[in-house]
JSON list of C-alpha atoms in Angstrom, two decimals:
[
{"chain": "A", "resi": 361, "resn": "MET", "atom": "CA", "xyz": [26.47, -36.21, 31.95]},
{"chain": "A", "resi": 362, "resn": "SER", "atom": "CA", "xyz": [23.80, -38.80, 32.37]},
{"chain": "A", "resi": 363, "resn": "GLU", "atom": "CA", "xyz": [23.48, -37.71, 35.98]},
{"chain": "A", "resi": 364, "resn": "MET", "atom": "CA", "xyz": [22.15, -34.31, 34.90]},
{"chain": "A", "resi": 365, "resn": "ASN", "atom": "CA", "xyz": [19.47, -35.82, 32.69]},
{"chain": "A", "resi": 366, "resn": "ASP", "atom": "CA", "xyz": [18.28, -38.00, 35.52]},
{"chain": "A", "resi": 367, "resn": "ALA", "atom": "CA", "xyz": [17.72, -35.02, 37.86]},
{"chain": "A", "resi": 368, "resn": "PRO", "atom": "CA", "xyz": [14.05, -34.44, 38.80]},
{"chain": "A", "resi": 369, "resn": "ARG", "atom": "CA", "xyz": [12.32, -31.67, 36.89]},
{"chain": "A", "resi": 370, "resn": "LYS", "atom": "CA", "xyz": [11.04, -28.59, 38.70]},
{"chain": "A", "resi": 371, "resn": "PRO", "atom": "CA", "xyz": [7.25, -28.47, 38.79]},
{"chain": "A", "resi": 372, "resn": "LYS", "atom": "CA", "xyz": [5.62, -25.63, 36.87]},
{"chain": "A", "resi": 373, "resn": "ARG", "atom": "CA", "xyz": [4.24, -22.82, 38.97]},
{"chain": "A", "resi": 374, "resn": "LYS", "atom": "CA", "xyz": [0.50, -23.04, 38.52]},
{"chain": "A", "resi": 375, "resn": "TRP", "atom": "CA", "xyz": [-0.38, -20.57, 41.29]},
{"chain": "A", "resi": 376, "resn": "ILE", "atom": "CA", "xyz": [0.85, -17.46, 39.44]},
{"chain": "A", "resi": 377, "resn": "PRO", "atom": "CA", "xyz": [-1.93, -17.44, 36.80]},
{"chain": "A", "resi": 378, "resn": "ILE", "atom": "CA", "xyz": [-4.48, -18.20, 39.54]},
{"chain": "A", "resi": 379, "resn": "VAL", "atom": "CA", "xyz": [-3.36, -15.23, 41.65]},
{"chain": "A", "resi": 380, "resn": "VAL", "atom": "CA", "xyz": [-3.33, -12.94, 38.60]},
{"chain": "A", "resi": 381, "resn": "GLY", "atom": "CA", "xyz": [-6.82, -14.14, 37.65]},
{"chain": "A", "resi": 382, "resn": "VAL", "atom": "CA", "xyz": [-8.19, -13.55, 41.16]},
{"chain": "A", "resi": 383, "resn": "LEU", "atom": "CA", "xyz": [-6.66, -10.04, 41.26]},
{"chain": "A", "resi": 384, "resn": "PHE", "atom": "CA", "xyz": [-8.17, -9.25, 37.85]},
{"chain": "A", "resi": 385, "resn": "LEU", "atom": "CA", "xyz": [-11.58, -10.49, 39.00]},
{"chain": "A", "resi": 386, "resn": "LEU", "atom": "CA", "xyz": [-11.41, -8.32, 42.14]},
{"chain": "A", "resi": 387, "resn": "PHE", "atom": "CA", "xyz": [-10.47, -5.31, 40.00]},
{"chain": "A", "resi": 388, "resn": "VAL", "atom": "CA", "xyz": [-13.41, -5.87, 37.65]},
{"chain": "A", "resi": 389, "resn": "LEU", "atom": "CA", "xyz": [-15.80, -6.28, 40.61]},
{"chain": "A", "resi": 390, "resn": "GLY", "atom": "CA", "xyz": [-14.46, -3.06, 42.19]},
{"chain": "A", "resi": 391, "resn": "VAL", "atom": "CA", "xyz": [-14.97, -1.08, 38.99]},
{"chain": "A", "resi": 392, "resn": "GLY", "atom": "CA", "xyz": [-18.46, -2.56, 38.66]},
{"chain": "A", "resi": 393, "resn": "ALA", "atom": "CA", "xyz": [-19.30, -1.53, 42.23]},
{"chain": "A", "resi": 394, "resn": "VAL", "atom": "CA", "xyz": [-18.18, 2.05, 41.57]},
{"chain": "A", "resi": 395, "resn": "VAL", "atom": "CA", "xyz": [-20.24, 2.25, 38.37]},
{"chain": "A", "resi": 396, "resn": "PHE", "atom": "CA", "xyz": [-23.29, 0.75, 40.11]},
{"chain": "A", "resi": 397, "resn": "THR", "atom": "CA", "xyz": [-23.00, 3.20, 43.02]},
{"chain": "A", "resi": 398, "resn": "ALA", "atom": "CA", "xyz": [-22.70, 6.21, 40.70]},
{"chain": "A", "resi": 399, "resn": "ALA", "atom": "CA", "xyz": [-25.70, 5.06, 38.65]},
{"chain": "A", "resi": 400, "resn": "TRP", "atom": "CA", "xyz": [-27.76, 4.43, 41.79]},
{"chain": "A", "resi": 401, "resn": "PHE", "atom": "CA", "xyz": [-27.08, 7.91, 43.17]},
{"chain": "A", "resi": 402, "resn": "ARG", "atom": "CA", "xyz": [-27.84, 9.46, 39.78]},
{"chain": "A", "resi": 403, "resn": "ASN", "atom": "CA", "xyz": [-31.24, 7.74, 39.73]},
{"chain": "A", "resi": 404, "resn": "HIS", "atom": "CA", "xyz": [-32.11, 8.50, 43.37]},
{"chain": "A", "resi": 405, "resn": "MET", "atom": "CA", "xyz": [-30.90, 12.09, 43.66]},
{"chain": "A", "resi": 406, "resn": "GLU", "atom": "CA", "xyz": [-32.46, 15.15, 42.12]},
{"chain": "A", "resi": 407, "resn": "VAL", "atom": "CA", "xyz": [-30.88, 18.61, 42.37]},
{"chain": "A", "resi": 408, "resn": "ALA", "atom": "CA", "xyz": [-32.64, 21.67, 40.98]},
{"chain": "A", "resi": 409, "resn": "ALA", "atom": "CA", "xyz": [-32.19, 25.42, 41.22]},
{"chain": "A", "resi": 410, "resn": "THR", "atom": "CA", "xyz": [-35.03, 27.05, 43.13]},
{"chain": "A", "resi": 411, "resn": "THR", "atom": "CA", "xyz": [-35.99, 30.14, 45.08]},
{"chain": "A", "resi": 412, "resn": "ASP", "atom": "CA", "xyz": [-36.19, 30.45, 48.86]},
{"chain": "A", "resi": 413, "resn": "MET", "atom": "CA", "xyz": [-39.99, 30.63, 48.66]},
{"chain": "A", "resi": 414, "resn": "ASP", "atom": "CA", "xyz": [-40.29, 27.45, 46.58]},
{"chain": "A", "resi": 415, "resn": "ALA", "atom": "CA", "xyz": [-37.91, 25.60, 48.90]},
{"chain": "A", "resi": 416, "resn": "THR", "atom": "CA", "xyz": [-39.90, 26.71, 51.95]},
{"chain": "A", "resi": 417, "resn": "LYS", "atom": "CA", "xyz": [-43.07, 25.51, 50.26]},
{"chain": "A", "resi": 418, "resn": "ALA", "atom": "CA", "xyz": [-41.50, 22.08, 49.60]},
{"chain": "A", "resi": 419, "resn": "PHE", "atom": "CA", "xyz": [-40.45, 21.80, 53.27]},
{"chain": "A", "resi": 420, "resn": "ASP", "atom": "CA", "xyz": [-43.89, 22.91, 54.50]},
{"chain": "A", "resi": 421, "resn": "GLU", "atom": "CA", "xyz": [-45.64, 20.32, 52.30]},
{"chain": "A", "resi": 422, "resn": "VAL", "atom": "CA", "xyz": [-43.63, 17.51, 53.86]},
{"chain": "A", "resi": 423, "resn": "LYS", "atom": "CA", "xyz": [-44.12, 18.82, 57.40]},
{"chain": "A", "resi": 424, "resn": "ALA", "atom": "CA", "xyz": [-47.90, 19.05, 56.81]},
{"chain": "A", "resi": 425, "resn": "ARG", "atom": "CA", "xyz": [-47.99, 15.33, 55.95]},
{"chain": "A", "resi": 426, "resn": "PHE", "atom": "CA", "xyz": [-46.32, 14.36, 59.24]},
{"chain": "A", "resi": 427, "resn": "PRO", "atom": "CA", "xyz": [-47.67, 16.29, 62.21]},
{"chain": "A", "resi": 428, "resn": "GLY", "atom": "CA", "xyz": [-45.77, 16.01, 65.47]},
{"chain": "A", "resi": 429, "resn": "GLN", "atom": "CA", "xyz": [-42.23, 16.48, 66.61]},
{"chain": "A", "resi": 430, "resn": "PRO", "atom": "CA", "xyz": [-39.18, 15.13, 64.78]},
{"chain": "A", "resi": 431, "resn": "LEU", "atom": "CA", "xyz": [-36.93, 12.63, 66.53]},
{"chain": "A", "resi": 432, "resn": "PHE", "atom": "CA", "xyz": [-34.24, 15.31, 66.88]},
{"chain": "A", "resi": 433, "resn": "GLU", "atom": "CA", "xyz": [-34.82, 18.54, 68.76]},
{"chain": "A", "resi": 434, "resn": "PHE", "atom": "CA", "xyz": [-32.22, 21.21, 68.05]},
{"chain": "A", "resi": 435, "resn": "ARG", "atom": "CA", "xyz": [-31.30, 24.06, 70.34]},
{"chain": "A", "resi": 436, "resn": "ASP", "atom": "CA", "xyz": [-28.41, 26.37, 69.51]},
{"chain": "A", "resi": 437, "resn": "GLY", "atom": "CA", "xyz": [-27.41, 24.13, 66.61]},
{"chain": "A", "resi": 438, "resn": "GLU", "atom": "CA", "xyz": [-26.87, 21.07, 68.82]},
{"chain": "A", "resi": 439, "resn": "PRO", "atom": "CA", "xyz": [-29.07, 17.99, 69.21]},
{"chain": "A", "resi": 440, "resn": "LYS", "atom": "CA", "xyz": [-30.53, 18.14, 72.71]},
{"chain": "A", "resi": 441, "resn": "ALA", "atom": "CA", "xyz": [-33.27, 15.55, 72.85]},
{"chain": "A", "resi": 442, "resn": "LEU", "atom": "CA", "xyz": [-34.04, 12.30, 71.15]},
{"chain": "A", "resi": 443, "resn": "GLU", "atom": "CA", "xyz": [-37.62, 11.12, 71.41]},
{"chain": "A", "resi": 444, "resn": "VAL", "atom": "CA", "xyz": [-37.73, 7.38, 70.88]},
{"chain": "A", "resi": 445, "resn": "PRO", "atom": "CA", "xyz": [-41.16, 5.97, 71.66]},
{"chain": "A", "resi": 446, "resn": "ALA", "atom": "CA", "xyz": [-41.25, 3.61, 74.62]},
{"chain": "A", "resi": 447, "resn": "GLY", "atom": "CA", "xyz": [-44.55, 2.01, 73.62]},
{"chain": "A", "resi": 448, "resn": "PRO", "atom": "CA", "xyz": [-45.20, -0.70, 71.10]},
{"chain": "A", "resi": 449, "resn": "ALA", "atom": "CA", "xyz": [-43.40, -0.58, 67.78]},
{"chain": "A", "resi": 450, "resn": "SER", "atom": "CA", "xyz": [-45.10, 0.77, 64.69]},
{"chain": "A", "resi": 451, "resn": "THR", "atom": "CA", "xyz": [-46.78, -1.82, 62.51]},
{"chain": "A", "resi": 452, "resn": "VAL", "atom": "CA", "xyz": [-46.01, 0.13, 59.33]},
{"chain": "A", "resi": 453, "resn": "SER", "atom": "CA", "xyz": [-43.07, -1.25, 57.38]},
{"chain": "A", "resi": 454, "resn": "LEU", "atom": "CA", "xyz": [-40.76, 1.58, 56.28]},
{"chain": "A", "resi": 455, "resn": "THR", "atom": "CA", "xyz": [-39.51, 1.50, 52.71]},
{"chain": "A", "resi": 456, "resn": "THR", "atom": "CA", "xyz": [-37.69, 4.78, 52.12]},
{"chain": "A", "resi": 457, "resn": "LEU", "atom": "CA", "xyz": [-35.72, 7.44, 53.96]},
{"chain": "A", "resi": 458, "resn": "HIS", "atom": "CA", "xyz": [-36.17, 10.78, 52.20]},
{"chain": "A", "resi": 459, "resn": "ILE", "atom": "CA", "xyz": [-33.75, 13.69, 52.44]},
{"chain": "A", "resi": 460, "resn": "LEU", "atom": "CA", "xyz": [-34.67, 17.21, 51.35]},
{"chain": "A", "resi": 461, "resn": "ALA", "atom": "CA", "xyz": [-31.82, 19.72, 51.54]},
{"chain": "A", "resi": 462, "resn": "PHE", "atom": "CA", "xyz": [-31.71, 23.37, 50.51]},
{"chain": "A", "resi": 463, "resn": "ASP", "atom": "CA", "xyz": [-28.45, 25.28, 50.08]},
{"chain": "A", "resi": 464, "resn": "ASP", "atom": "CA", "xyz": [-28.96, 29.02, 50.61]},
{"chain": "A", "resi": 465, "resn": "ASP", "atom": "CA", "xyz": [-25.71, 30.00, 48.87]},
{"chain": "A", "resi": 466, "resn": "GLU", "atom": "CA", "xyz": [-26.28, 27.96, 45.72]},
{"chain": "A", "resi": 467, "resn": "GLY", "atom": "CA", "xyz": [-30.07, 28.26, 45.67]},
{"chain": "A", "resi": 468, "resn": "GLN", "atom": "CA", "xyz": [-30.38, 24.53, 45.03]},
{"chain": "A", "resi": 469, "resn": "LEU", "atom": "CA", "xyz": [-32.85, 22.03, 46.42]},
{"chain": "A", "resi": 470, "resn": "ALA", "atom": "CA", "xyz": [-31.69, 18.40, 46.57]},
{"chain": "A", "resi": 471, "resn": "ARG", "atom": "CA", "xyz": [-33.98, 15.40, 46.99]},
{"chain": "A", "resi": 472, "resn": "ILE", "atom": "CA", "xyz": [-32.48, 12.03, 47.85]},
{"chain": "A", "resi": 473, "resn": "GLU", "atom": "CA", "xyz": [-34.26, 8.74, 48.46]},
{"chain": "A", "resi": 474, "resn": "VAL", "atom": "CA", "xyz": [-32.49, 5.92, 50.30]},
{"chain": "A", "resi": 475, "resn": "PRO", "atom": "CA", "xyz": [-34.19, 2.52, 50.36]},
{"chain": "A", "resi": 476, "resn": "PHE", "atom": "CA", "xyz": [-34.63, 1.27, 53.91]},
{"chain": "A", "resi": 477, "resn": "TRP", "atom": "CA", "xyz": [-33.10, -2.11, 53.10]},
{"chain": "A", "resi": 478, "resn": "ILE", "atom": "CA", "xyz": [-29.76, -0.34, 52.64]},
{"chain": "A", "resi": 479, "resn": "LEU", "atom": "CA", "xyz": [-30.09, 1.28, 56.06]},
{"chain": "A", "resi": 480, "resn": "ARG", "atom": "CA", "xyz": [-30.94, -2.07, 57.63]},
{"chain": "A", "resi": 481, "resn": "LEU", "atom": "CA", "xyz": [-27.52, -3.34, 56.54]},
{"chain": "A", "resi": 482, "resn": "LYS", "atom": "CA", "xyz": [-25.85, -0.81, 58.83]},
{"chain": "A", "resi": 483, "resn": "SER", "atom": "CA", "xyz": [-25.06, -1.78, 62.38]},
{"chain": "A", "resi": 484, "resn": "GLY", "atom": "CA", "xyz": [-24.61, 0.84, 65.05]},
{"chain": "A", "resi": 485, "resn": "PRO", "atom": "CA", "xyz": [-25.90, 4.40, 65.22]},
{"chain": "A", "resi": 486, "resn": "ILE", "atom": "CA", "xyz": [-26.34, 6.65, 62.20]},
{"chain": "A", "resi": 487, "resn": "ALA", "atom": "CA", "xyz": [-23.75, 9.43, 62.06]},
{"chain": "A", "resi": 488, "resn": "PHE", "atom": "CA", "xyz": [-24.98, 12.77, 60.74]},
{"chain": "A", "resi": 489, "resn": "SER", "atom": "CA", "xyz": [-21.73, 14.70, 61.29]},
{"chain": "A", "resi": 490, "resn": "SER", "atom": "CA", "xyz": [-20.23, 13.67, 57.97]},
{"chain": "A", "resi": 491, "resn": "TRP", "atom": "CA", "xyz": [-22.53, 15.99, 56.04]},
{"chain": "A", "resi": 492, "resn": "ALA", "atom": "CA", "xyz": [-22.81, 18.94, 58.43]},
{"chain": "A", "resi": 493, "resn": "SER", "atom": "CA", "xyz": [-19.60, 20.74, 59.24]},
{"chain": "A", "resi": 494, "resn": "GLY", "atom": "CA", "xyz": [-19.24, 21.55, 62.89]},
{"chain": "A", "resi": 495, "resn": "PHE", "atom": "CA", "xyz": [-22.14, 19.30, 63.90]},
{"chain": "A", "resi": 496, "resn": "ASN", "atom": "CA", "xyz": [-21.27, 17.18, 66.91]},
{"chain": "A", "resi": 497, "resn": "ASP", "atom": "CA", "xyz": [-23.41, 14.04, 67.08]},
{"chain": "A", "resi": 498, "resn": "GLU", "atom": "CA", "xyz": [-21.51, 12.12, 69.77]},
{"chain": "A", "resi": 499, "resn": "ARG", "atom": "CA", "xyz": [-24.45, 12.37, 72.20]},
{"chain": "A", "resi": 500, "resn": "VAL", "atom": "CA", "xyz": [-26.97, 11.23, 69.59]},
{"chain": "A", "resi": 501, "resn": "LYS", "atom": "CA", "xyz": [-27.37, 7.48, 69.25]},
{"chain": "A", "resi": 502, "resn": "LEU", "atom": "CA", "xyz": [-30.00, 7.11, 66.56]},
{"chain": "A", "resi": 503, "resn": "ARG", "atom": "CA", "xyz": [-30.27, 3.60, 65.19]},
{"chain": "A", "resi": 504, "resn": "VAL", "atom": "CA", "xyz": [-32.29, 2.31, 62.26]},
{"chain": "A", "resi": 505, "resn": "GLU", "atom": "CA", "xyz": [-34.33, 0.26, 64.75]},
{"chain": "A", "resi": 506, "resn": "ASP", "atom": "CA", "xyz": [-35.36, 3.50, 66.53]},
{"chain": "A", "resi": 507, "resn": "ILE", "atom": "CA", "xyz": [-36.69, 4.96, 63.28]},
{"chain": "A", "resi": 508, "resn": "GLU", "atom": "CA", "xyz": [-38.55, 1.74, 62.48]},
{"chain": "A", "resi": 509, "resn": "ARG", "atom": "CA", "xyz": [-40.05, 1.52, 65.98]},
{"chain": "A", "resi": 510, "resn": "ARG", "atom": "CA", "xyz": [-41.42, 5.07, 65.64]},
{"chain": "A", "resi": 511, "resn": "GLY", "atom": "CA", "xyz": [-42.75, 4.48, 62.14]},
{"chain": "A", "resi": 512, "resn": "PRO", "atom": "CA", "xyz": [-43.37, 7.03, 59.40]},
{"chain": "A", "resi": 513, "resn": "GLY", "atom": "CA", "xyz": [-42.52, 10.59, 60.31]},
{"chain": "A", "resi": 514, "resn": "ILE", "atom": "CA", "xyz": [-39.91, 13.31, 60.40]},
{"chain": "A", "resi": 515, "resn": "VAL", "atom": "CA", "xyz": [-36.54, 12.21, 61.72]},
{"chain": "A", "resi": 516, "resn": "LEU", "atom": "CA", "xyz": [-34.60, 15.46, 61.47]},
{"chain": "A", "resi": 517, "resn": "ASP", "atom": "CA", "xyz": [-35.52, 19.07, 60.74]},
{"chain": "A", "resi": 518, "resn": "MET", "atom": "CA", "xyz": [-32.46, 21.29, 60.94]},
{"chain": "A", "resi": 519, "resn": "THR", "atom": "CA", "xyz": [-31.94, 24.85, 59.81]},
{"chain": "A", "resi": 520, "resn": "GLN", "atom": "CA", "xyz": [-28.50, 26.42, 59.77]},
{"chain": "A", "resi": 521, "resn": "PRO", "atom": "CA", "xyz": [-28.62, 30.23, 59.45]},
{"chain": "A", "resi": 522, "resn": "ARG", "atom": "CA", "xyz": [-26.99, 31.46, 56.23]},
{"chain": "A", "resi": 523, "resn": "GLU", "atom": "CA", "xyz": [-26.33, 27.85, 55.14]},
{"chain": "A", "resi": 524, "resn": "GLY", "atom": "CA", "xyz": [-29.59, 26.05, 54.51]},
{"chain": "A", "resi": 525, "resn": "ARG", "atom": "CA", "xyz": [-32.06, 23.53, 55.77]},
{"chain": "A", "resi": 526, "resn": "VAL", "atom": "CA", "xyz": [-32.24, 19.74, 55.89]},
{"chain": "A", "resi": 527, "resn": "LEU", "atom": "CA", "xyz": [-35.37, 17.66, 56.41]},
{"chain": "A", "resi": 528, "resn": "ILE", "atom": "CA", "xyz": [-35.19, 13.88, 56.75]},
{"chain": "A", "resi": 529, "resn": "TRP", "atom": "CA", "xyz": [-38.28, 11.72, 57.00]},
{"chain": "A", "resi": 530, "resn": "ALA", "atom": "CA", "xyz": [-39.15, 8.05, 56.80]},
{"chain": "A", "resi": 531, "resn": "GLU", "atom": "CA", "xyz": [-42.03, 6.47, 54.90]}
]
């Protein structure tokens, strides 16, 4: 019987509370990220009911501020040309990418502002197909650097018959 008492004791498992604590911390950070994202979009997105005439006026006001062609040229609903300036880069530092979208069916005009520092975190081309059904952007390779090199101006002006219009510009 004395042999059993002399047996070495098993060490306590200290890693279980550590793993549970790390998992709990990751869960709390994930919930915080979701809440932060929802609050950010709520503060940077405005949706209002409007008429076709008022929406057209809002689009025309923006286009009047930025004369010239947008980066995208659309023909038959497909992007056909991408005008990226070959000359020296713009000296104006861009701060915001604005999106103005009008839904014909709902009669709603949405305004979204995306800080440019968020866009600078993205590597690779910007994909527009996620928001426009049936829009094939495989031939379009628009990068944040291209928008910055061009400077302030209209990036995209797209009208879909019986669906709506989207205008994206950088300032």
